[in-house]
mmCIF file of C-alpha atoms in Angstrom:
data_model
loop_
_atom_site.group_PDB
_atom_site.id
_atom_site.type_symbol
_atom_site.label_atom_id
_atom_site.label_comp_id
_atom_site.label_asym_id
_atom_site.label_seq_id
_atom_site.Cartn_x
_atom_site.Cartn_y
_atom_site.Cartn_z
ATOM 1 C CA ASN A 1 123.029 119.205 118.611
ATOM 2 C CA ALA A 2 123.353 115.961 116.515
ATOM 3 C CA GLY A 3 120.178 114.861 114.516
ATOM 4 C CA VAL A 4 118.533 111.489 114.794
ATOM 5 C CA MET A 5 121.687 109.316 113.823
ATOM 6 C CA GLN A 6 121.695 105.783 112.074
ATOM 7 C CA ASN A 7 124.305 103.063 111.007
ATOM 8 C CA PRO A 8 125.246 101.445 109.232
ATOM 9 C CA ARG A 9 124.355 103.780 106.265
ATOM 10 C CA HIS A 10 124.727 100.960 103.768
ATOM 11 C CA LEU A 11 124.725 96.739 105.003
ATOM 12 C CA VAL A 12 125.007 94.514 102.018
ATOM 13 C CA ARG A 13 124.111 90.854 103.377
ATOM 14 C CA ARG A 14 124.010 87.640 102.120
ATOM 15 C CA ARG A 15 120.503 85.750 102.222
ATOM 16 C CA GLY A 16 120.297 83.565 105.352
ATOM 17 C CA GLN A 17 122.720 85.913 107.290
ATOM 18 C CA GLU A 18 121.677 88.688 109.826
ATOM 19 C CA ALA A 19 121.685 92.001 109.824
ATOM 20 C CA ARG A 20 121.517 94.658 112.633
ATOM 21 C CA LEU A 21 120.441 98.506 112.181
ATOM 22 C CA ARG A 22 121.367 100.861 114.969
ATOM 23 C CA CYS A 23 119.619 104.385 115.563
ATOM 24 C CA SER A 24 120.570 106.508 118.207
ATOM 25 C CA PRO A 25 117.853 109.392 119.207
ATOM 26 C CA MET A 26 118.561 113.015 119.013
ATOM 27 C CA LYS A 27 119.419 114.130 122.587
ATOM 28 C CA GLY A 28 116.131 114.729 124.699
ATOM 29 C CA HIS A 29 114.129 112.521 122.817
ATOM 30 C CA SER A 30 112.797 109.006 124.446
ATOM 31 C CA HIS A 31 110.727 107.537 121.934
ATOM 32 C CA VAL A 32 112.122 105.546 118.563
ATOM 33 C CA TYR A 33 109.980 104.462 115.854
ATOM 34 C CA TRP A 34 110.974 101.987 112.522
ATOM 35 C CA TYR A 35 109.669 102.933 109.564
ATOM 36 C CA ARG A 36 110.706 100.329 106.356
ATOM 37 C CA GLN A 37 110.659 101.684 102.908
ATOM 38 C CA LEU A 38 110.194 99.542 99.805
ATOM 39 C CA PRO A 39 111.679 100.600 96.533
ATOM 40 C CA GLU A 40 109.206 102.611 95.072
ATOM 41 C CA GLU A 41 106.844 103.135 98.064
ATOM 42 C CA GLY A 42 106.159 105.191 101.031
ATOM 43 C CA LEU A 43 107.070 104.622 104.143
ATOM 44 C CA LYS A 44 105.245 101.427 106.312
ATOM 45 C CA PHE A 45 105.549 101.694 110.375
ATOM 46 C CA MET A 46 107.213 98.741 111.761
ATOM 47 C CA VAL A 47 107.283 99.374 115.735
ATOM 48 C CA TYR A 48 107.453 102.133 118.365
ATOM 49 C CA LEU A 49 109.570 101.941 121.613
ATOM 50 C CA GLN A 50 110.231 103.301 124.719
ATOM 51 C CA LYS A 51 113.868 102.951 126.422
ATOM 52 C CA GLU A 52 113.212 98.977 127.828
ATOM 53 C CA ASN A 53 109.806 99.054 126.588
ATOM 54 C CA ILE A 54 108.008 97.873 123.199
ATOM 55 C CA ILE A 55 105.232 99.767 122.968
ATOM 56 C CA ASP A 56 103.471 99.135 119.474
ATOM 57 C CA GLU A 57 104.986 96.569 117.082
ATOM 58 C CA SER A 58 102.315 95.920 114.955
ATOM 59 C CA GLY A 59 103.681 96.842 111.938
ATOM 60 C CA MET A 60 106.361 94.037 112.717
ATOM 61 C CA PRO A 61 106.985 90.866 110.624
ATOM 62 C CA LYS A 62 105.975 87.887 112.737
ATOM 63 C CA GLU A 63 108.767 86.318 112.208
ATOM 64 C CA ARG A 64 112.658 87.423 111.632
ATOM 65 C CA PHE A 65 112.550 90.473 112.969
ATOM 66 C CA SER A 66 112.146 92.199 116.396
ATOM 67 C CA ALA A 67 113.669 95.369 117.852
ATOM 68 C CA GLU A 68 114.871 97.253 120.965
ATOM 69 C CA PHE A 69 115.835 100.362 122.778
ATOM 70 C CA PRO A 70 117.718 99.212 126.086
ATOM 71 C CA LYS A 71 118.531 101.510 129.079
ATOM 72 C CA GLU A 72 121.747 102.454 127.675
ATOM 73 C CA GLY A 73 122.924 102.650 123.960
ATOM 74 C CA PRO A 74 121.215 103.009 120.875
ATOM 75 C CA SER A 75 118.228 101.151 119.787
ATOM 76 C CA ILE A 76 118.787 98.125 117.485
ATOM 77 C CA LEU A 77 116.206 96.548 114.662
ATOM 78 C CA ARG A 78 117.620 93.127 114.116
ATOM 79 C CA ILE A 79 116.703 90.860 110.960
ATOM 80 C CA GLN A 80 117.678 87.222 111.318
ATOM 81 C CA GLN A 81 117.872 84.713 108.224
ATOM 82 C CA VAL A 82 117.308 87.979 105.858
ATOM 83 C CA VAL A 83 115.830 86.957 102.284
ATOM 84 C CA ARG A 84 115.369 89.783 98.902
ATOM 85 C CA GLY A 85 112.549 90.763 100.110
ATOM 86 C CA ASP A 86 114.237 92.310 103.202
ATOM 87 C CA SER A 87 115.863 94.452 101.006
ATOM 88 C CA ALA A 88 114.955 98.528 101.874
ATOM 89 C CA ALA A 89 115.544 101.464 103.608
ATOM 90 C CA TYR A 90 115.115 101.219 107.112
ATOM 91 C CA PHE A 91 114.508 104.605 108.730
ATOM 92 C CA CYS A 92 114.203 105.166 112.673
ATOM 93 C CA ALA A 93 112.834 108.226 113.648
ATOM 94 C CA SER A 94 112.807 109.578 117.750
ATOM 95 C CA SER A 95 110.585 111.917 119.547
ATOM 96 C CA PRO A 96 110.425 113.730 122.800
ATOM 97 C CA ILE A 97 108.442 112.254 125.376
ATOM 98 C CA ASP A 98 105.642 115.127 125.376
ATOM 99 C CA GLY A 99 106.480 116.519 121.612
ATOM 100 C CA GLY A 100 103.707 116.825 119.111
ATOM 101 C CA GLY A 101 103.999 115.334 115.564
ATOM 102 C CA ASN A 102 106.106 118.595 114.387
ATOM 103 C CA THR A 103 109.018 116.840 116.904
ATOM 104 C CA ILE A 104 109.364 114.051 115.541
ATOM 105 C CA TYR A 105 112.355 113.597 113.642
ATOM 106 C CA PHE A 106 113.911 111.092 111.008
ATOM 107 C CA GLY A 107 117.164 109.353 110.295
ATOM 108 C CA GLU A 108 118.775 109.667 106.658
ATOM 109 C CA GLY A 109 118.015 106.000 107.144
ATOM 110 C CA SER A 110 120.180 102.177 106.575
ATOM 111 C CA TRP A 111 119.551 100.862 103.102
ATOM 112 C CA LEU A 112 119.721 97.364 103.275
ATOM 113 C CA THR A 113 120.605 95.246 100.147
ATOM 114 C CA VAL A 114 120.440 90.964 100.278
ATOM 115 C CA VAL A 115 121.879 89.239 97.607
ATOM 116 C CA GLN B 1 91.281 101.571 106.063
ATOM 117 C CA GLN B 2 94.409 102.561 107.219
ATOM 118 C CA GLN B 3 95.519 103.205 103.817
ATOM 119 C CA VAL B 4 96.231 106.929 102.445
ATOM 120 C CA LYS B 5 96.397 107.036 98.088
ATOM 121 C CA GLN B 6 98.740 109.608 96.864
ATOM 122 C CA SER B 7 98.987 110.955 93.434
ATOM 123 C CA PRO B 8 100.331 111.532 90.974
ATOM 124 C CA GLN B 9 102.930 109.280 91.259
ATOM 125 C CA SER B 10 105.219 111.682 89.231
ATOM 126 C CA LEU B 11 105.286 115.584 88.409
ATOM 127 C CA ILE B 12 106.921 117.549 86.069
ATOM 128 C CA VAL B 13 106.803 121.236 86.410
ATOM 129 C CA GLN B 14 108.123 124.222 84.970
ATOM 130 C CA LYS B 15 109.994 126.592 87.257
ATOM 131 C CA GLY B 16 107.501 129.367 88.523
ATOM 132 C CA GLY B 17 104.499 126.799 87.830
ATOM 133 C CA ILE B 18 102.215 125.464 90.487
ATOM 134 C CA SER B 19 102.875 122.002 91.693
ATOM 135 C CA ILE B 20 99.827 120.169 93.004
ATOM 136 C CA ILE B 21 100.032 117.101 95.115
ATOM 137 C CA ASN B 22 96.875 115.082 96.122
ATOM 138 C CA CYS B 23 95.852 112.281 98.703
ATOM 139 C CA ALA B 24 93.174 110.666 100.223
ATOM 140 C CA TYR B 25 92.240 108.782 103.315
ATOM 141 C CA GLU B 26 89.427 106.135 104.505
ATOM 142 C CA ASN B 27 89.917 106.055 108.682
ATOM 143 C CA THR B 28 87.968 109.086 109.776
ATOM 144 C CA ALA B 29 89.945 108.897 112.934
ATOM 145 C CA PHE B 30 92.465 110.360 111.624
ATOM 146 C CA ASP B 31 93.263 113.621 112.659
ATOM 147 C CA TYR B 32 96.696 114.840 111.908
ATOM 148 C CA PHE B 33 98.269 115.171 108.459
ATOM 149 C CA PRO B 34 101.872 116.234 108.100
ATOM 150 C CA TRP B 35 103.840 116.706 104.429
ATOM 151 C CA TYR B 36 107.043 115.099 104.153
ATOM 152 C CA GLN B 37 109.838 116.359 101.958
ATOM 153 C CA GLN B 38 112.889 113.335 101.186
ATOM 154 C CA PHE B 39 116.250 114.114 99.118
ATOM 155 C CA PRO B 40 117.772 111.080 97.594
ATOM 156 C CA GLY B 41 119.349 109.498 99.957
ATOM 157 C CA LYS B 42 117.920 111.658 103.006
ATOM 158 C CA GLY B 43 115.147 110.887 105.693
ATOM 159 C CA PRO B 44 111.997 112.582 105.152
ATOM 160 C CA ALA B 45 111.195 116.029 106.869
ATOM 161 C CA LEU B 46 108.087 117.706 107.868
ATOM 162 C CA LEU B 47 107.320 120.426 105.382
ATOM 163 C CA ILE B 48 103.967 121.728 106.997
ATOM 164 C CA ALA B 49 101.265 119.685 108.515
ATOM 165 C CA ILE B 50 96.978 120.274 109.058
ATOM 166 C CA ARG B 51 94.350 119.374 111.697
ATOM 167 C CA PRO B 52 90.608 119.287 110.289
ATOM 168 C CA ASP B 53 89.646 121.731 112.594
ATOM 169 C CA VAL B 54 90.887 123.920 109.502
ATOM 170 C CA SER B 55 90.434 123.729 105.531
ATOM 171 C CA GLU B 56 94.149 125.788 104.345
ATOM 172 C CA LYS B 57 97.530 126.195 106.010
ATOM 173 C CA LYS B 58 99.802 128.196 104.438
ATOM 174 C CA GLU B 59 103.577 128.346 105.194
ATOM 175 C CA GLY B 60 105.252 130.390 102.187
ATOM 176 C CA ARG B 61 105.239 129.045 99.147
ATOM 177 C CA PHE B 62 103.391 125.639 100.430
ATOM 178 C CA THR B 63 99.926 125.324 101.382
ATOM 179 C CA ILE B 64 97.809 122.272 102.104
ATOM 180 C CA SER B 65 94.201 122.399 101.745
ATOM 181 C CA PHE B 66 92.048 120.494 103.632
ATOM 182 C CA ASN B 67 88.358 118.965 102.544
ATOM 183 C CA LYS B 68 86.835 117.194 105.730
ATOM 184 C CA SER B 69 83.562 115.581 103.914
ATOM 185 C CA ALA B 70 85.609 114.283 100.975
ATOM 186 C CA LYS B 71 88.512 112.884 102.671
ATOM 187 C CA GLN B 72 91.040 114.397 101.135
ATOM 188 C CA PHE B 73 93.783 116.846 101.151
ATOM 189 C CA SER B 74 96.553 118.272 98.575
ATOM 190 C CA LEU B 75 99.659 120.296 99.098
ATOM 191 C CA HIS B 76 100.170 123.405 96.446
ATOM 192 C CA ILE B 77 103.474 124.258 95.529
ATOM 193 C CA MET B 78 103.417 127.808 94.697
ATOM 194 C CA ASP B 79 106.455 129.348 92.623
ATOM 195 C CA SER B 80 108.043 125.878 91.991
ATOM 196 C CA GLN B 81 111.761 125.823 91.994
ATOM 197 C CA PRO B 82 114.433 123.441 91.023
ATOM 198 C CA GLY B 83 115.551 123.386 94.463
ATOM 199 C CA ASP B 84 111.546 121.681 95.477
ATOM 200 C CA SER B 85 112.693 118.835 93.587
ATOM 201 C CA ALA B 86 112.316 116.018 95.893
ATOM 202 C CA THR B 87 109.628 112.901 96.690
ATOM 203 C CA TYR B 88 106.916 113.972 98.715
ATOM 204 C CA PHE B 89 104.783 112.297 100.942
ATOM 205 C CA CYS B 90 101.755 112.922 102.418
ATOM 206 C CA ALA B 91 100.964 111.465 105.573
ATOM 207 C CA ALA B 92 98.102 110.704 108.616
ATOM 208 C CA SER B 93 97.971 109.923 112.218
ATOM 209 C CA ILE B 94 95.244 109.546 114.969
ATOM 210 C CA GLY B 95 96.644 111.861 117.391
ATOM 211 C CA GLU B 96 99.752 114.415 116.538
ATOM 212 C CA THR B 97 101.587 113.818 119.792
ATOM 213 C CA SER B 98 104.332 111.274 120.387
ATOM 214 C CA GLY B 99 103.694 107.984 119.596
ATOM 215 C CA SER B 100 101.587 108.707 117.019
ATOM 216 C CA ARG B 101 101.971 106.158 114.095
ATOM 217 C CA LEU B 102 101.989 108.019 110.717
ATOM 218 C CA THR B 103 100.281 105.861 107.838
ATOM 219 C CA PHE B 104 102.043 107.252 104.884
ATOM 220 C CA GLY B 105 101.112 107.860 100.918
ATOM 221 C CA GLU B 106 103.224 106.211 98.405
ATOM 222 C CA GLY B 107 105.340 109.476 97.637
ATOM 223 C CA THR B 108 105.262 111.636 94.478
ATOM 224 C CA GLN B 109 108.599 112.572 92.658
ATOM 225 C CA LEU B 110 108.298 116.335 91.707
ATOM 226 C CA THR B 111 111.384 117.125 89.389
ATOM 227 C CA VAL B 112 110.974 121.140 88.334
ATOM 228 C CA ASN B 113 112.705 122.379 85.145
ATOM 229 C CA PRO B 114 114.454 125.392 85.130
#
């Protein structure tokens, strides 16, 4: 029973490039969440998606960031024209459609470094 | 009002001692309070959680104490072990069902010395 799979685990991008982070939820999970963890800080909610729908994107920066969860394939968090301040760990979590808080599982994260 | 404040930022405890981490919140709509444990290079993992209708919940060596009137809750780790060395995050949400957005504290880095 594979957990939440994120890739790449580590990504280095130069300022102005694009970063794409992928998340495959646990089998049977239809809800995906993205959180960002800046150095020495807690996780901050970014976006909550179900298949083909963005349910809550209130934590997403207004520009350069987008997320999708297509009918087939992984969820993707896309950061365009990256800046140094985007350097962080990005965590994906998933849960089943009728699960409680104890059914939310986090992946191991994708560490983005912008140079 | 959406913030959750956590303290201390770091904590060093001797093996066998008690580790205590505190959190405070403002939003009275929060009704689900989980604690997560995170090891270096890993994602957070749910440790224990509580709802505000109880004042205490215990699972093994881990206990959550909850004070609704003070809007505070804390994690106690009894008989702390070196393997408990990790970063601990408190969190809060409105509802605990799928889709509930978690608001995390800033984290406490716990070191348990052998």
